[in-house]
PDB file of C-alpha atoms and ligand atoms in Angstrom:
ATOM      1  CA  MET A  43     -11.962  16.052 -16.716  1.00 91.00           C
ATOM      2  CA  ARG A  44     -14.932  15.004 -14.540  1.00 95.00           C
ATOM      3  CA  THR A  45     -14.272  14.079 -10.947  1.00 97.00           C
ATOM      4  CA  LEU A  46     -14.781  10.387 -10.107  1.00 97.00           C
ATOM      5  CA  ILE A  47     -16.025   9.534  -6.624  1.00 97.00           C
ATOM      6  CA  THR A  48     -15.697   5.817  -5.933  1.00 97.00           C
ATOM      7  CA  GLY A  49     -17.074   3.858  -3.001  1.00 96.00           C
ATOM      8  CA  ASN A  50     -15.067   0.738  -2.184  1.00 96.00           C
ATOM      9  CA  TRP A  51     -17.328  -1.271   0.106  1.00 94.00           C
ATOM     10  CA  LYS A  52     -14.664  -3.959   0.656  1.00 95.00           C
ATOM     11  CA  MET A  53     -16.198  -7.054   2.309  1.00 94.00           C
ATOM     12  CA  ASN A  54     -19.201  -5.125   3.592  1.00 91.00           C
ATOM     13  CA  GLY A  55     -22.504  -4.350   2.034  1.00 82.00           C
ATOM     14  CA  GLU A  56     -25.317  -6.525   3.230  1.00 77.00           C
ATOM     15  CA  GLN A  57     -27.216  -3.273   2.866  1.00 70.00           C
ATOM     16  CA  ALA A  58     -27.081  -3.808  -0.902  1.00 67.00           C
ATOM     17  CA  TRP A  59     -30.329  -5.720  -0.580  1.00 65.00           C
ATOM     18  CA  THR A  60     -31.993  -2.876   1.218  1.00 66.00           C
ATOM     19  CA  ILE A  61     -31.025  -0.012  -1.059  1.00 71.00           C
ATOM     20  CA  LYS A  62     -34.164   0.733  -2.973  1.00 70.00           C
ATOM     21  CA  PRO A  63     -33.896   3.080  -5.941  1.00 69.00           C
ATOM     22  CA  ALA A  64     -34.803   6.017  -3.692  1.00 72.00           C
ATOM     23  CA  GLY A  65     -31.885   5.098  -1.431  1.00 78.00           C
ATOM     24  CA  PHE A  66     -29.498   6.031  -4.209  1.00 79.00           C
ATOM     25  CA  ASP A  67     -30.866   9.543  -4.246  1.00 80.00           C
ATOM     26  CA  LYS A  68     -30.036   9.804  -0.548  1.00 81.00           C
ATOM     27  CA  MET A  69     -26.567   8.347  -0.963  1.00 83.00           C
ATOM     28  CA  VAL A  70     -25.749  10.322  -4.087  1.00 83.00           C
ATOM     29  CA  PRO A  71     -27.694  13.578  -4.316  1.00 83.00           C
ATOM     30  CA  ILE A  72     -29.147  14.042  -7.804  1.00 83.00           C
ATOM     31  CA  GLN A  73     -27.532  17.469  -8.031  1.00 83.00           C
ATOM     32  CA  ALA A  74     -24.075  16.008  -7.325  1.00 83.00           C
ATOM     33  CA  ARG A  75     -24.495  13.379 -10.040  1.00 84.00           C
ATOM     34  CA  LYS A  76     -24.801  16.093 -12.648  1.00 87.00           C
ATOM     35  CA  HIS A  77     -21.274  17.290 -11.930  1.00 89.00           C
ATOM     36  CA  VAL A  78     -19.340  14.226 -10.818  1.00 95.00           C
ATOM     37  CA  ASP A  79     -19.098  10.596 -11.897  1.00 95.00           C
ATOM     38  CA  ILE A  80     -20.132   8.172  -9.183  1.00 95.00           C
ATOM     39  CA  LEU A  81     -18.950   4.580  -8.949  1.00 96.00           C
ATOM     40  CA  LEU A  82     -19.902   1.970  -6.353  1.00 95.00           C
ATOM     41  CA  CYS A  83     -17.815  -1.178  -5.913  1.00 96.00           C
ATOM     42  CA  PRO A  84     -19.699  -3.722  -3.769  1.00 94.00           C
ATOM     43  CA  PRO A  85     -18.675  -7.344  -3.134  1.00 94.00           C
ATOM     44  CA  PHE A  86     -19.250  -9.618  -6.146  1.00 95.00           C
ATOM     45  CA  PRO A  87     -22.626 -11.089  -5.065  1.00 92.00           C
ATOM     46  CA  TYR A  88     -24.212  -7.634  -4.913  1.00 91.00           C
ATOM     47  CA  ILE A  89     -23.001  -6.245  -8.239  1.00 93.00           C
ATOM     48  CA  ARG A  90     -25.981  -7.301 -10.298  1.00 93.00           C
ATOM     49  CA  GLU A  91     -28.443  -6.182  -7.633  1.00 88.00           C
ATOM     50  CA  LEU A  92     -26.900  -2.730  -7.381  1.00 90.00           C
ATOM     51  CA  PHE A  93     -26.636  -2.411 -11.146  1.00 92.00           C
ATOM     52  CA  VAL A  94     -30.344  -3.132 -11.562  1.00 90.00           C
ATOM     53  CA  ALA A  95     -31.425  -0.987  -8.606  1.00 86.00           C
ATOM     54  CA  SER A  96     -29.337   2.005  -9.711  1.00 86.00           C
ATOM     55  CA  ALA A  97     -30.365   1.798 -13.373  1.00 81.00           C
ATOM     56  CA  SER A  98     -30.790   5.134 -15.120  1.00 75.00           C
ATOM     57  CA  ARG A  99     -29.387   7.003 -12.125  1.00 82.00           C
ATOM     58  CA  ASN A 100     -25.967   7.746 -13.633  1.00 86.00           C
ATOM     59  CA  ILE A 101     -24.228   5.593 -11.060  1.00 92.00           C
ATOM     60  CA  ALA A 102     -21.620   3.166 -12.368  1.00 95.00           C
ATOM     61  CA  ILE A 103     -20.880  -0.180 -10.724  1.00 96.00           C
ATOM     62  CA  GLY A 104     -17.501  -1.880 -10.417  1.00 97.00           C
ATOM     63  CA  GLY A 105     -15.823  -4.973  -9.009  1.00 98.00           C
ATOM     64  CA  GLN A 106     -13.081  -4.946  -6.364  1.00 98.00           C
ATOM     65  CA  ASP A 107     -10.836  -7.439  -8.152  1.00 98.00           C
ATOM     66  CA  CYS A 108     -10.864  -9.896 -11.047  1.00 98.00           C
ATOM     67  CA  HIS A 109      -8.911 -12.914 -12.225  1.00 98.00           C
ATOM     68  CA  ALA A 110      -6.545 -12.559 -15.186  1.00 98.00           C
ATOM     69  CA  SER A 111      -8.115 -15.466 -17.108  1.00 98.00           C
ATOM     70  CA  GLU A 112     -11.365 -15.398 -18.997  1.00 98.00           C
ATOM     71  CA  GLN A 113     -12.592 -18.682 -17.542  1.00 97.00           C
ATOM     72  CA  GLY A 114     -11.373 -22.029 -16.284  1.00 98.00           C
ATOM     73  CA  ALA A 115     -10.449 -24.065 -13.243  1.00 98.00           C
ATOM     74  CA  HIS A 116      -9.931 -21.220 -10.761  1.00 98.00           C
ATOM     75  CA  THR A 117     -12.148 -22.050  -7.814  1.00 98.00           C
ATOM     76  CA  GLY A 118     -13.484 -18.999  -6.063  1.00 97.00           C
ATOM     77  CA  GLU A 119     -12.338 -16.536  -8.713  1.00 98.00           C
ATOM     78  CA  VAL A 120     -14.335 -14.157 -10.914  1.00 98.00           C
ATOM     79  CA  SER A 121     -13.315 -13.035 -14.403  1.00 98.00           C
ATOM     80  CA  ALA A 122     -13.459  -9.502 -15.769  1.00 98.00           C
ATOM     81  CA  GLU A 123     -15.932 -10.783 -18.380  1.00 98.00           C
ATOM     82  CA  MET A 124     -18.270 -11.965 -15.604  1.00 98.00           C
ATOM     83  CA  LEU A 125     -18.141  -8.550 -13.962  1.00 98.00           C
ATOM     84  CA  ALA A 126     -19.002  -6.950 -17.291  1.00 98.00           C
ATOM     85  CA  ASP A 127     -21.857  -9.447 -17.740  1.00 98.00           C
ATOM     86  CA  CYS A 128     -23.272  -8.348 -14.385  1.00 97.00           C
ATOM     87  CA  GLY A 129     -23.252  -4.693 -15.394  1.00 97.00           C
ATOM     88  CA  ALA A 130     -19.873  -3.510 -14.116  1.00 98.00           C
ATOM     89  CA  ASP A 131     -17.991  -0.816 -16.020  1.00 98.00           C
ATOM     90  CA  TYR A 132     -14.936  -0.663 -13.745  1.00 98.00           C
ATOM     91  CA  VAL A 133     -12.777  -2.942 -11.633  1.00 98.00           C
ATOM     92  CA  ILE A 134     -10.440  -2.005  -8.783  1.00 98.00           C
ATOM     93  CA  ILE A 135      -7.097  -3.755  -9.206  1.00 98.00           C
ATOM     94  CA  GLY A 136      -4.055  -4.059  -6.950  1.00 98.00           C
ATOM     95  CA  HIS A 137      -5.627  -2.635  -3.811  1.00 98.00           C
ATOM     96  CA  SER A 138      -3.028  -2.642  -1.018  1.00 97.00           C
ATOM     97  CA  GLU A 139      -5.139  -5.129   0.945  1.00 97.00           C
ATOM     98  CA  ARG A 140      -4.652  -7.538  -1.976  1.00 97.00           C
ATOM     99  CA  ARG A 141      -0.998  -6.622  -2.512  1.00 97.00           C
ATOM    100  CA  ALA A 142      -0.466  -7.350   1.209  1.00 96.00           C
ATOM    101  CA  GLY A 143      -1.820 -10.841   0.504  1.00 95.00           C
ATOM    102  CA  GLY A 144       0.924 -11.450  -2.062  1.00 96.00           C
ATOM    103  CA  GLU A 145      -0.357  -9.824  -5.252  1.00 98.00           C
ATOM    104  CA  THR A 146       2.587  -8.544  -7.307  1.00 98.00           C
ATOM    105  CA  ASP A 147       2.886  -5.814  -9.939  1.00 98.00           C
ATOM    106  CA  ALA A 148       2.953  -8.558 -12.588  1.00 98.00           C
ATOM    107  CA  ASP A 149      -0.330  -9.965 -11.225  1.00 98.00           C
ATOM    108  CA  VAL A 150      -1.863  -6.503 -11.278  1.00 98.00           C
ATOM    109  CA  GLN A 151      -0.693  -5.954 -14.839  1.00 98.00           C
ATOM    110  CA  ALA A 152      -2.247  -9.257 -15.953  1.00 98.00           C
ATOM    111  CA  LYS A 153      -5.533  -8.255 -14.305  1.00 98.00           C
ATOM    112  CA  ALA A 154      -5.430  -4.839 -15.980  1.00 98.00           C
ATOM    113  CA  LYS A 155      -5.058  -6.605 -19.339  1.00 98.00           C
ATOM    114  CA  ALA A 156      -8.041  -8.781 -18.434  1.00 98.00           C
ATOM    115  CA  ALA A 157     -10.058  -5.665 -17.654  1.00 98.00           C
ATOM    116  CA  PHE A 158      -9.225  -4.165 -21.072  1.00 98.00           C
ATOM    117  CA  ARG A 159     -10.096  -7.472 -22.755  1.00 98.00           C
ATOM    118  CA  ALA A 160     -13.542  -7.378 -21.103  1.00 98.00           C
ATOM    119  CA  GLY A 161     -14.115  -3.709 -21.867  1.00 98.00           C
ATOM    120  CA  LEU A 162     -13.807  -2.614 -18.228  1.00 98.00           C
ATOM    121  CA  THR A 163     -11.860   0.396 -16.989  1.00 98.00           C
ATOM    122  CA  PRO A 164      -9.341  -0.726 -14.351  1.00 98.00           C
ATOM    123  CA  ILE A 165      -8.657   1.426 -11.317  1.00 98.00           C
ATOM    124  CA  ILE A 166      -5.043   0.565 -10.628  1.00 98.00           C
ATOM    125  CA  CYS A 167      -4.094   1.146  -6.989  1.00 98.00           C
ATOM    126  CA  VAL A 168      -0.611   2.138  -5.890  1.00 98.00           C
ATOM    127  CA  GLY A 169       0.829   3.447  -2.647  1.00 98.00           C
ATOM    128  CA  GLU A 170       3.770   3.353  -0.290  1.00 97.00           C
ATOM    129  CA  THR A 171       4.032   1.953   3.248  1.00 96.00           C
ATOM    130  CA  LEU A 172       4.894   4.152   6.219  1.00 95.00           C
ATOM    131  CA  GLU A 173       8.433   2.733   6.286  1.00 95.00           C
ATOM    132  CA  GLN A 174       8.923   3.640   2.643  1.00 96.00           C
ATOM    133  CA  ARG A 175       7.611   7.167   3.204  1.00 95.00           C
ATOM    134  CA  GLU A 176       9.840   7.684   6.222  1.00 94.00           C
ATOM    135  CA  ALA A 177      12.823   6.427   4.236  1.00 97.00           C
ATOM    136  CA  GLY A 178      12.102   9.029   1.516  1.00 96.00           C
ATOM    137  CA  GLU A 179      11.132   6.310  -0.953  1.00 98.00           C
ATOM    138  CA  ALA A 180       7.457   7.161  -1.497  1.00 97.00           C
ATOM    139  CA  LEU A 181       7.835   8.643  -4.992  1.00 98.00           C
ATOM    140  CA  SER A 182      10.181   5.928  -6.245  1.00 98.00           C
ATOM    141  CA  GLU A 183       8.023   3.137  -4.803  1.00 98.00           C
ATOM    142  CA  VAL A 184       4.884   4.466  -6.462  1.00 98.00           C
ATOM    143  CA  GLU A 185       6.758   4.997  -9.716  1.00 98.00           C
ATOM    144  CA  SER A 186       7.953   1.413  -9.689  1.00 98.00           C
ATOM    145  CA  GLN A 187       4.434   0.093  -8.930  1.00 98.00           C
ATOM    146  CA  ILE A 188       3.062   2.147 -11.814  1.00 98.00           C
ATOM    147  CA  SER A 189       5.649   0.962 -14.300  1.00 97.00           C
ATOM    148  CA  GLY A 190       5.149  -2.653 -13.232  1.00 98.00           C
ATOM    149  CA  SER A 191       1.358  -2.600 -13.027  1.00 98.00           C
ATOM    150  CA  ILE A 192       0.228  -0.726 -16.131  1.00 97.00           C
ATOM    151  CA  PRO A 193       0.348  -2.682 -19.396  1.00 95.00           C
ATOM    152  CA  ASP A 194       2.409  -1.142 -22.224  1.00 92.00           C
ATOM    153  CA  GLN A 195      -0.615  -1.232 -24.480  1.00 88.00           C
ATOM    154  CA  ALA A 196      -3.166   0.381 -22.208  1.00 84.00           C
ATOM    155  CA  ASP A 197      -6.694   1.498 -22.976  1.00 89.00           C
ATOM    156  CA  SER A 198      -8.312   4.008 -20.702  1.00 95.00           C
ATOM    157  CA  PHE A 199      -7.511   3.435 -17.030  1.00 98.00           C
ATOM    158  CA  VAL A 200      -7.629   5.221 -13.678  1.00 98.00           C
ATOM    159  CA  VAL A 201      -4.863   5.366 -11.081  1.00 98.00           C
ATOM    160  CA  ALA A 202      -5.687   5.464  -7.374  1.00 98.00           C
ATOM    161  CA  TYR A 203      -2.925   6.717  -5.083  1.00 98.00           C
ATOM    162  CA  GLU A 204      -3.547   5.250  -1.645  1.00 98.00           C
ATOM    163  CA  PRO A 205      -0.775   5.552   0.940  1.00 97.00           C
ATOM    164  CA  VAL A 206      -0.998   2.212   2.756  1.00 96.00           C
ATOM    165  CA  TRP A 207      -0.647   3.902   6.159  1.00 94.00           C
ATOM    166  CA  ALA A 208      -3.653   6.146   5.464  1.00 94.00           C
ATOM    167  CA  ILE A 209      -6.127   3.372   4.631  1.00 93.00           C
ATOM    168  CA  GLY A 210      -8.708   2.836   7.325  1.00 90.00           C
ATOM    169  CA  THR A 211      -6.515   4.561   9.907  1.00 91.00           C
ATOM    170  CA  GLY A 212      -7.979   8.066  10.027  1.00 89.00           C
ATOM    171  CA  LYS A 213      -4.532   9.396   9.003  1.00 89.00           C
ATOM    172  CA  VAL A 214      -4.521  11.398   5.786  1.00 89.00           C
ATOM    173  CA  ALA A 215      -1.530  12.428   3.701  1.00 92.00           C
ATOM    174  CA  SER A 216      -0.847  16.161   3.907  1.00 96.00           C
ATOM    175  CA  ILE A 217      -2.127  18.278   1.039  1.00 97.00           C
ATOM    176  CA  ALA A 218       1.502  19.084   0.158  1.00 97.00           C
ATOM    177  CA  ASP A 219       2.383  15.374  -0.046  1.00 96.00           C
ATOM    178  CA  ILE A 220      -0.734  14.594  -2.085  1.00 98.00           C
ATOM    179  CA  LYS A 221       0.147  17.430  -4.447  1.00 98.00           C
ATOM    180  CA  ASP A 222       3.734  16.195  -4.918  1.00 98.00           C
ATOM    181  CA  MET A 223       2.707  12.585  -5.430  1.00 98.00           C
ATOM    182  CA  HIS A 224      -0.104  13.384  -7.862  1.00 98.00           C
ATOM    183  CA  ALA A 225       2.188  15.693  -9.875  1.00 98.00           C
ATOM    184  CA  HIS A 226       4.683  12.835 -10.096  1.00 98.00           C
ATOM    185  CA  ILE A 227       2.016  10.342 -11.162  1.00 98.00           C
ATOM    186  CA  ARG A 228       0.688  12.860 -13.699  1.00 98.00           C
ATOM    187  CA  GLU A 229       4.110  12.911 -15.394  1.00 98.00           C
ATOM    188  CA  LEU A 230       4.070   9.127 -15.594  1.00 97.00           C
ATOM    189  CA  VAL A 231       0.532   8.576 -16.873  1.00 96.00           C
ATOM    190  CA  GLY A 232      -0.156  11.682 -18.980  1.00 96.00           C
ATOM    191  CA  ALA A 233      -2.884  14.292 -19.047  1.00 96.00           C
ATOM    192  CA  GLU A 234      -5.854  12.066 -19.934  1.00 95.00           C
ATOM    193  CA  THR A 235      -5.761   9.686 -16.959  1.00 97.00           C
ATOM    194  CA  ARG A 236      -7.797  10.325 -13.853  1.00 98.00           C
ATOM    195  CA  ILE A 237      -5.785  10.111 -10.636  1.00 98.00           C
ATOM    196  CA  LEU A 238      -7.771   9.419  -7.465  1.00 98.00           C
ATOM    197  CA  TYR A 239      -6.634   9.879  -3.891  1.00 98.00           C
ATOM    198  CA  GLY A 240      -7.661   7.305  -1.301  1.00 97.00           C
ATOM    199  CA  GLY A 241      -7.035   6.808   2.398  1.00 96.00           C
ATOM    200  CA  SER A 242      -9.371   8.063   5.147  1.00 94.00           C
ATOM    201  CA  VAL A 243     -11.272  10.477   2.903  1.00 97.00           C
ATOM    202  CA  LYS A 244     -14.170  11.835   4.982  1.00 97.00           C
ATOM    203  CA  PRO A 245     -16.742  14.629   4.658  1.00 97.00           C
ATOM    204  CA  GLY A 246     -14.448  16.915   6.685  1.00 96.00           C
ATOM    205  CA  ASN A 247     -11.367  16.621   4.460  1.00 97.00           C
ATOM    206  CA  ALA A 248     -12.854  15.807   1.043  1.00 97.00           C
ATOM    207  CA  ALA A 249     -13.208  19.378  -0.229  1.00 97.00           C
ATOM    208  CA  ASP A 250      -9.540  20.244   0.430  1.00 98.00           C
ATOM    209  CA  ILE A 251      -8.242  16.989  -1.017  1.00 98.00           C
ATOM    210  CA  LEU A 252     -10.419  17.239  -4.122  1.00 97.00           C
ATOM    211  CA  ALA A 253      -9.321  20.843  -4.697  1.00 97.00           C
ATOM    212  CA  THR A 254      -5.655  19.760  -4.886  1.00 98.00           C
ATOM    213  CA  ASP A 255      -3.913  19.911  -8.270  1.00 98.00           C
ATOM    214  CA  ASN A 256      -4.063  16.645 -10.221  1.00 98.00           C
ATOM    215  CA  VAL A 257      -6.587  15.057  -7.852  1.00 98.00           C
ATOM    216  CA  ASN A 258      -9.398  13.910 -10.119  1.00 98.00           C
ATOM    217  CA  GLY A 259     -11.480  12.082  -7.562  1.00 98.00           C
ATOM    218  CA  ALA A 260     -11.371   9.856  -4.518  1.00 98.00           C
ATOM    219  CA  LEU A 261     -11.472   6.168  -3.595  1.00 98.00           C
ATOM    220  CA  ILE A 262     -13.435   5.903  -0.383  1.00 98.00           C
ATOM    221  CA  GLY A 263     -13.631   2.912   1.926  1.00 96.00           C
ATOM    222  CA  GLY A 264     -15.125   3.439   5.378  1.00 95.00           C
ATOM    223  CA  ALA A 265     -17.045   6.611   4.593  1.00 95.00           C
ATOM    224  CA  SER A 266     -18.710   4.990   1.569  1.00 94.00           C
ATOM    225  CA  LEU A 267     -20.613   2.661   3.914  1.00 91.00           C
ATOM    226  CA  ASN A 268     -22.412   5.549   5.536  1.00 90.00           C
ATOM    227  CA  MET A 269     -25.006   7.105   3.234  1.00 88.00           C
ATOM    228  CA  ALA A 270     -24.866  10.547   4.842  1.00 92.00           C
ATOM    229  CA  ASP A 271     -21.051  10.653   4.716  1.00 95.00           C
ATOM    230  CA  PHE A 272     -20.904   9.475   1.122  1.00 94.00           C
ATOM    231  CA  ALA A 273     -23.554  12.004   0.146  1.00 93.00           C
ATOM    232  CA  ALA A 274     -21.567  14.775   1.850  1.00 95.00           C
ATOM    233  CA  ILE A 275     -18.411  13.771  -0.026  1.00 96.00           C
ATOM    234  CA  THR A 276     -20.184  13.754  -3.387  1.00 95.00           C
ATOM    235  CA  ARG A 277     -21.545  17.215  -2.566  1.00 94.00           C
ATOM    236  CA  ALA A 278     -18.048  18.421  -1.668  1.00 94.00           C
ATOM    237  CA  ALA A 279     -16.870  17.086  -5.017  1.00 93.00           C
ATOM    238  CA  SER A 280     -19.474  18.967  -6.971  1.00 88.00           C
TER     239      SER A 280
HETATM  240  P1  PGA B 219     -10.620   4.141   3.759  1.00 82.12           P
HETATM  241  O1  PGA B 219     -10.259   3.072   2.612  1.00 82.12           O
HETATM  242  O2  PGA B 219     -11.379   5.264   3.089  1.00 82.12           O
HETATM  243  O3  PGA B 219     -11.456   3.385   4.739  1.00 82.12           O
HETATM  244  O4  PGA B 219      -9.319   4.616   4.323  1.00 82.12           O
HETATM  245  C1  PGA B 219      -9.843   3.482   1.339  1.00 82.12           C
HETATM  246  C2  PGA B 219      -9.544   2.273   0.480  1.00 82.12           C
HETATM  247  O5  PGA B 219      -9.000   1.288   0.987  1.00 82.12           O
HETATM  248  O6  PGA B 219      -9.847   2.261  -0.726  1.00 82.12           O
END
């Protein structure tokens, strides 16, 4: 299974306009692209621009969310079909920053169905809070998010395990905890599904995390905004 390195730009990325095709070669070394799959998820307005600028560079583009409906009176929302129209192949769904805003497992499941309908691969995010981890509930919480968020009839999808307390904090789960959690998720989702780790992945810890059993890639926030850091992570992955 090929490793998938995903950059989640969140609500950043004015640099999208400045990345010329050569910029992609800096951000994602050509050599690394031969061995790993690379996915960039910019804010909606930059998707088309990045798709066009990265054309024929083996870099996939994804959205950071989508609405469950195909179209209609949903001011401010974007459908999975629209993302696909703009060149996206993937969509991140159920990120903890969205779950914190009230998104439920049922919402995430509806969005995953929308992604399948549009021919996109959803990256379904799950993860426990610090309180849940300290209470010994990390595995059961993630299991319940997975069973509630993944449709029964699922096409190909990716799971991203992101402990909420590790996102943007500089704190990383221990390799032993990542190994346990990914083994647990593996039992739930089967051998064919890629399982990413996310939460403060940086050039200094990427190689160890990516070498852990059942870690098939990474979802990277902060470090994906820095070309040199992202390049170093893709090199560590390859
Ligand atoms: P981080 O974010 O790498 O900045 O911790 C990861 C994410 O939220 O996907």
